[in-house]
CSV table of C-alpha atoms in Angstrom, one decimal:
chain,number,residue,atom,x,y,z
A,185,UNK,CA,5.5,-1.9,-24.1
A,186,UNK,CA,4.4,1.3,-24.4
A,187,UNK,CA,7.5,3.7,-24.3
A,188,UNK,CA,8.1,5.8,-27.1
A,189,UNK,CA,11.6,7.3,-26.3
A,190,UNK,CA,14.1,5.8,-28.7
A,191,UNK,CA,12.2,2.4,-29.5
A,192,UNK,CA,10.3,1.8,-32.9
A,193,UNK,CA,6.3,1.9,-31.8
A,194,UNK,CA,5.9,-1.1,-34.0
A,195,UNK,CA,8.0,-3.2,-31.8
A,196,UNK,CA,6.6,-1.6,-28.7
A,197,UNK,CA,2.9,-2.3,-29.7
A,198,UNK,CA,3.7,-5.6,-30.8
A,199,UNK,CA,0.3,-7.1,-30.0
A,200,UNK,CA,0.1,-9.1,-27.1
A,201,UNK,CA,-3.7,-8.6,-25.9
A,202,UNK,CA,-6.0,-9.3,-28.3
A,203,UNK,CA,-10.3,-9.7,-27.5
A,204,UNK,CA,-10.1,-13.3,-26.2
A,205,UNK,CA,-13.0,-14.2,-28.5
A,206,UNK,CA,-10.5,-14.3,-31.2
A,207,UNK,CA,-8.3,-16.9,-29.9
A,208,UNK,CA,-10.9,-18.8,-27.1
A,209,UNK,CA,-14.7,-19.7,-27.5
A,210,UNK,CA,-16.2,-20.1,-23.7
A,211,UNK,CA,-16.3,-17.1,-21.3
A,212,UNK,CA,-14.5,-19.0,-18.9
A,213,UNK,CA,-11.6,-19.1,-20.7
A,214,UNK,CA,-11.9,-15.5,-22.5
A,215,UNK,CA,-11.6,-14.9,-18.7
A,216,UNK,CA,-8.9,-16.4,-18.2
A,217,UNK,CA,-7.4,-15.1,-21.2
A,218,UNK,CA,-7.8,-11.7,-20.3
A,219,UNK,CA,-6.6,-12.1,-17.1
A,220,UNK,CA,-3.6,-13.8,-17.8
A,221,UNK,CA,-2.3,-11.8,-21.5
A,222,UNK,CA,-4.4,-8.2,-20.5
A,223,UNK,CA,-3.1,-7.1,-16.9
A,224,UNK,CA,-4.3,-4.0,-15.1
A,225,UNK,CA,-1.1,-2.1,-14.2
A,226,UNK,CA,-2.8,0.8,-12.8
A,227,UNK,CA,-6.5,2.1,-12.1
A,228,UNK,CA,-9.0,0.8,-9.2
A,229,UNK,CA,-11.3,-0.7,-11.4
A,230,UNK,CA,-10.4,-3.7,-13.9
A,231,UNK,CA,-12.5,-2.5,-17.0
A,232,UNK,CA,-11.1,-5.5,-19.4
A,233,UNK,CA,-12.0,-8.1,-16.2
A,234,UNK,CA,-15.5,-6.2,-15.9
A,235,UNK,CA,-16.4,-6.7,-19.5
A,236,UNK,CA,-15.1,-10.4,-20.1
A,237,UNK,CA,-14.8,-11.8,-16.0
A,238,UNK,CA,-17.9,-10.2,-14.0
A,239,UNK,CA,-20.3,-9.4,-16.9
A,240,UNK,CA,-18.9,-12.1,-18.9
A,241,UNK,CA,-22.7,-13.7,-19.7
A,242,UNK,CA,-23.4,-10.3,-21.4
A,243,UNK,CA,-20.4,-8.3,-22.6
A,244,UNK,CA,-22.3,-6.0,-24.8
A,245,UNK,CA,-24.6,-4.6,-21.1
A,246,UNK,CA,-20.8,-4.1,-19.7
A,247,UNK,CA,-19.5,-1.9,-22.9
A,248,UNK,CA,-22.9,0.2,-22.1
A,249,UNK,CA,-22.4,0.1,-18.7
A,250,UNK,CA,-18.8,2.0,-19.3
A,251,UNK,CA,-20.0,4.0,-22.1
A,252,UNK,CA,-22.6,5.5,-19.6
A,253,UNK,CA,-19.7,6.1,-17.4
A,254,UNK,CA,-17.5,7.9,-20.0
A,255,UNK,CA,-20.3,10.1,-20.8
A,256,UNK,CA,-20.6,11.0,-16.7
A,257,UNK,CA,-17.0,11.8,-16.4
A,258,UNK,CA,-17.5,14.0,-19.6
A,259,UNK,CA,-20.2,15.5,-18.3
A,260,UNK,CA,-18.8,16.0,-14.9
A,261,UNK,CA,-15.3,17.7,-16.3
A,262,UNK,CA,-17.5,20.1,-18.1
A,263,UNK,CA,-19.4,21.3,-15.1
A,264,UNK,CA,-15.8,21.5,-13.1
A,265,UNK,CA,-14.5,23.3,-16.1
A,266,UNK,CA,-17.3,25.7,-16.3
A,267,UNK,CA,-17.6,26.3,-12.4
A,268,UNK,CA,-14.1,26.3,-11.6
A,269,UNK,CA,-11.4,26.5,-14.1
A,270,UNK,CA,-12.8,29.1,-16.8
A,271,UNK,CA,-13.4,31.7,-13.6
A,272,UNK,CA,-10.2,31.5,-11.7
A,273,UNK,CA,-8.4,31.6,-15.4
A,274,UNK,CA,-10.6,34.7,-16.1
A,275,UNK,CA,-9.3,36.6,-13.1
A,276,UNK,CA,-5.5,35.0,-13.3
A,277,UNK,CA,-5.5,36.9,-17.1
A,278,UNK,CA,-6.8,40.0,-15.9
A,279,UNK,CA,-4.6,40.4,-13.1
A,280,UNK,CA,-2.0,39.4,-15.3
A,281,UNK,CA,-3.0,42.3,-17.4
A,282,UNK,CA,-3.3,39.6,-20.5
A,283,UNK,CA,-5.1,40.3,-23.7
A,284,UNK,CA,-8.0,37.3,-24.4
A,285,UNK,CA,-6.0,35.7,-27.0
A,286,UNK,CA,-2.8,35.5,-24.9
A,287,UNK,CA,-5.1,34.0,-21.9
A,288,UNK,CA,-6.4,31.6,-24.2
A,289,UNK,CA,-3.2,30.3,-25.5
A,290,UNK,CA,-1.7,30.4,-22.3
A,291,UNK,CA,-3.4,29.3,-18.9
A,292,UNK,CA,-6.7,28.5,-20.8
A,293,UNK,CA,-4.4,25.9,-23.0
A,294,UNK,CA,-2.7,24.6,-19.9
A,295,UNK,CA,-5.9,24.3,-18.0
A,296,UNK,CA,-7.5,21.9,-21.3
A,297,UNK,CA,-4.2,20.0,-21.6
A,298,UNK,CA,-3.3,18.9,-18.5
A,299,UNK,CA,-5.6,16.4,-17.7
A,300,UNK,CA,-4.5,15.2,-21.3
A,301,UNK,CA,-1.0,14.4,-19.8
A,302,UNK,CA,-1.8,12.7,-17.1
A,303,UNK,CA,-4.7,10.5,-19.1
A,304,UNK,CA,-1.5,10.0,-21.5
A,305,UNK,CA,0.6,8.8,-18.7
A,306,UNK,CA,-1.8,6.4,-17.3
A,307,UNK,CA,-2.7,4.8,-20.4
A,308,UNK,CA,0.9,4.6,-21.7
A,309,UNK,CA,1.1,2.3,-18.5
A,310,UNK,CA,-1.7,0.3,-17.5
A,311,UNK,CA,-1.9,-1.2,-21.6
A,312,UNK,CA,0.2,-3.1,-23.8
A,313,UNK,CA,-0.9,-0.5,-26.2
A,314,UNK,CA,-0.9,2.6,-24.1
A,315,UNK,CA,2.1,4.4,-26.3
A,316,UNK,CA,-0.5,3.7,-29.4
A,317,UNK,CA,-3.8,4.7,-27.4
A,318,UNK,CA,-1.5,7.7,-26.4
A,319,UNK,CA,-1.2,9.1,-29.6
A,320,UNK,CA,-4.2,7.8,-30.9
A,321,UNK,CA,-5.9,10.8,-28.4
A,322,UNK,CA,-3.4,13.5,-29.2
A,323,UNK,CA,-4.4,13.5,-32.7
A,324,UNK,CA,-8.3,12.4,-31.9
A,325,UNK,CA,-8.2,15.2,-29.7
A,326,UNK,CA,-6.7,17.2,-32.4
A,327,UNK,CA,-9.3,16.6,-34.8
A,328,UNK,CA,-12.1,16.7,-32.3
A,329,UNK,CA,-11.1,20.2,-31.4
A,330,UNK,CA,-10.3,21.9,-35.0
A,331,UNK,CA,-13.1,20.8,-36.0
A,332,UNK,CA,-16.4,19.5,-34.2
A,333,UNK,CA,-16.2,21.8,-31.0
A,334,UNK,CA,-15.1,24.8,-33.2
A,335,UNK,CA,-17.8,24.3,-35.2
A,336,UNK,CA,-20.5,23.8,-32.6
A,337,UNK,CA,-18.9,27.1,-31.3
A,338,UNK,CA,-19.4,29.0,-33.9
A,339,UNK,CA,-22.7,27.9,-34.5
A,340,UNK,CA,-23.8,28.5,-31.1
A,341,UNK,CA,-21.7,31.7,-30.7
A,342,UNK,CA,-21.0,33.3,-34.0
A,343,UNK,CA,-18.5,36.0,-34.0
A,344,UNK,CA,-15.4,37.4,-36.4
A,345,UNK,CA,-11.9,36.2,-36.0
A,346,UNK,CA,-8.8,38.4,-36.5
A,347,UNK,CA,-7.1,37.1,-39.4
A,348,UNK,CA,-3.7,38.0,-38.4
A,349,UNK,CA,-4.0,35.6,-34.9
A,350,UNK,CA,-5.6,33.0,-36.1
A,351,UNK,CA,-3.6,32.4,-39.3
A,352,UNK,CA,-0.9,32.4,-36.9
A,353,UNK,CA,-2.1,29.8,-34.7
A,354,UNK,CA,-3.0,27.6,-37.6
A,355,UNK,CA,0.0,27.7,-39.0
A,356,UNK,CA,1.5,26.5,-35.6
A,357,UNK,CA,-0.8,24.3,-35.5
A,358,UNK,CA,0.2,22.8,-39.1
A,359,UNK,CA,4.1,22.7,-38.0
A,360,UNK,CA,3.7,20.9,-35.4
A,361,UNK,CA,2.0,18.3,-37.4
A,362,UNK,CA,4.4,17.7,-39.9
A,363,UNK,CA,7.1,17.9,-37.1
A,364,UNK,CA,5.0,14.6,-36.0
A,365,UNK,CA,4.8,13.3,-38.9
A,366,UNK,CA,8.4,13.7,-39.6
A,367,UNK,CA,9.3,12.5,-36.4
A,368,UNK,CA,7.1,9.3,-36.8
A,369,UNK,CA,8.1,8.2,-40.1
A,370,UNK,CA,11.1,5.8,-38.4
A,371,UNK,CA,8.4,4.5,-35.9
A,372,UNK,CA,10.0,6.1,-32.9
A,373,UNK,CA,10.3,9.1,-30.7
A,374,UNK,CA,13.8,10.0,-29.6
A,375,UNK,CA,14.5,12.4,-26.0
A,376,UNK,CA,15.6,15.0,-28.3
A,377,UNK,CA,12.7,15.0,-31.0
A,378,UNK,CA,10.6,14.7,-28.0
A,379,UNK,CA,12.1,17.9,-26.2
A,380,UNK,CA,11.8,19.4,-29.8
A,381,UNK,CA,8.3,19.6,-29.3
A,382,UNK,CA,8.6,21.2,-26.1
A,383,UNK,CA,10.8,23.9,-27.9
A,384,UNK,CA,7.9,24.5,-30.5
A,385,UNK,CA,5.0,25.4,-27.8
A,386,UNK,CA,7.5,27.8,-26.2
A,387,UNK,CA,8.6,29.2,-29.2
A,388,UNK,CA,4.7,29.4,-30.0
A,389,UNK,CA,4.4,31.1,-26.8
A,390,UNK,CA,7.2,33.7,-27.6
A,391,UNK,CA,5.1,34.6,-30.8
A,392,UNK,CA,2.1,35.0,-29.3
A,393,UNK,CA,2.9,36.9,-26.2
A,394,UNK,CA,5.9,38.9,-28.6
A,395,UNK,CA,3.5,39.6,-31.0
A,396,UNK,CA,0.1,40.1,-29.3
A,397,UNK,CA,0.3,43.6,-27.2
A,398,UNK,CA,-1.1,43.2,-23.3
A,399,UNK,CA,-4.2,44.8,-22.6
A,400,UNK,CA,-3.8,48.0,-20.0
């Protein structure tokens, strides 16, 4: 399960691990449930075996256990981001003679995303539900971006937008969601819809970098 390309999602995701409480009573055996219906196809560390195998006696210690470790790697990825990614993409767009909102759509949007395809990879492969937990981040993400980090933003840093740019990135933005919601109204994802969304970004890109003059 898991694969989008040319399969209904509802027959992909067709559940298959469930919380073992639901089905066993003892931990033993929610063990062995997980074990046996929930393998680990990728990753070092077995998080469903850590919750319901090693910290089996108190489940709810291990879910704080890995929240404290999401918030880590958050934490972490922000200091790389800020130490090394936003400076090297600051001098790639001015050597590149690129305006801020071209940088910003370009390598500053490749720099956020791609540790979003990779995350999207590995969880479309090491779950049952990966192809559901897959899209479930794109448009979590989504929603977490347009909304509570733009606000915190502009709270923190207020400042004026040019209407022209950002009406056109919004609008984008909005085509590309009904272009998913389209695309996901027969429950699957063919190879051409999904290079159709390739197409979109780069015809996004030929807008933006058409439209928006270089600095210099």
């Amino acid at each position: 399960g898991g694969q989008l390309s040319g399969k209904p999602l509802a027959h992909n995701l067709r559940p298959r691990c469930d919380n073992p409480y639901l089905h066993v009573k003892s931990q033993a055996d929610a063990c062995t449930y997980v074990r046996s219906r929930c393998p680990q196809l990728s990753g070092v560390v077995s998080y469903q075996g850590l919750v319901f195998c090693t910290m089996g006696s108190a489940p709810q210690l291990a879910a704080v256990l890995l929240l404290l470790v999401v918030v880590v790697l958050a934490i972490w990825l922000a200091v790389a981001a800020d130490g090394f990614l936003c400076p090297c993409l600051t001098v790639m767009s001015r050597v590149c003679r690129m305006s801020d909102n071209v940088a910003g759509v370009t390598f500053l949007a490749l720099g956020n995303g791609a540790p979003d395809i990779f995350s999207q990879i590995a969880a479309a492969v090491a779950s049952p539900h990966g192809a559901e937990m897959a899209l479930g981040e794109v448009l979590g993400s989504s929603m977490m971006i347009s909304s509570v980090i733009f606000g915190v933003v502009a709270l923190t840093v207020p400042h004026t937008l040019p209407a022209r740019e950002f009406s056109r990135d919004v609008a984008f933005l909005i085509m590309s969601l009904f272009f998913l919601f389209w695309v996901l109204l027969d429950s699957s994802i063919t190879s051409l819809e999904a290079a159709g969304f390739i197409g979109l970004y780069f015809l996004y890109l030929y807008v933006v970098i058409v439209g928006v003059p270089f600095v210099g």
